[in-house]
Structure formats: C-alpha cells, structure tokens
Amino acid sequence: MAGTVVVLVIVFITAFYLGIVDFILSQLIKIVLS
C-alpha cells in the first residue's frame, strides 16, 4: 500500500514539474515570436 502511495506522489510531482516546464517554454516561445 505504501509503495503505491509513493508511486502516485512521484507521478504527481513529475506531472506538476513537467506542466510548469511546458508552461514556461510556451511563454518563452510567445515572447520570441512576438
């Protein structure tokens, strides 16, 4: 059970981190193209 919780937490943090990175990259692209 504990192992499953750890995996879910890691997946959540990874998805959150990647979401932040994708957001930053999209903002940089907008700045460069504008």
Short mmCIF file of C-alpha atoms in Angstrom, two decimals:
data_model
loop_
_atom_site.label_atom_id
_atom_site.label_comp_id
_atom_site.label_asym_id
_atom_site.label_seq_id
_atom_site.Cartn_x
_atom_site.Cartn_y
_atom_site.Cartn_z
CA MET A 1 0.00 0.00 0.00
CA ALA A 2 2.74 2.43 0.98
CA GLY A 3 4.59 1.66 -2.25
CA THR A 4 1.53 2.59 -4.28
CA VAL A 5 1.24 5.91 -2.44
CA VAL A 6 4.90 6.68 -3.13
CA VAL A 7 4.46 5.95 -6.83
CA LEU A 8 1.37 8.17 -7.03
CA VAL A 9 3.22 11.02 -5.29
CA ILE A 10 6.20 10.70 -7.67
CA VAL A 11 3.90 10.66 -10.71
CA PHE A 12 2.02 13.71 -9.41
CA ILE A 13 5.22 15.67 -8.73
CA THR A 14 6.63 14.71 -12.15
CA ALA A 15 3.44 15.74 -13.95
CA PHE A 16 3.33 19.01 -11.98
CA TYR A 17 7.01 19.74 -12.77
CA LEU A 18 6.60 18.93 -16.46
CA GLY A 19 3.47 21.09 -16.56
CA ILE A 20 5.44 24.02 -15.14
CA VAL A 21 8.27 23.47 -17.65
CA ASP A 22 5.80 23.26 -20.55
CA PHE A 23 4.13 26.48 -19.37
CA ILE A 24 7.46 28.32 -19.16
CA LEU A 25 8.53 27.08 -22.59
CA SER A 26 5.24 28.18 -24.15
CA GLN A 27 5.64 31.64 -22.61
CA LEU A 28 9.21 31.92 -23.92
CA ILE A 29 8.05 30.91 -27.41
CA LYS A 30 5.35 33.61 -27.32
CA ILE A 31 7.96 36.21 -26.35
CA VAL A 32 10.34 35.11 -29.10
CA LEU A 33 7.63 35.04 -31.80
CA SER A 34 6.08 38.37 -30.81
#
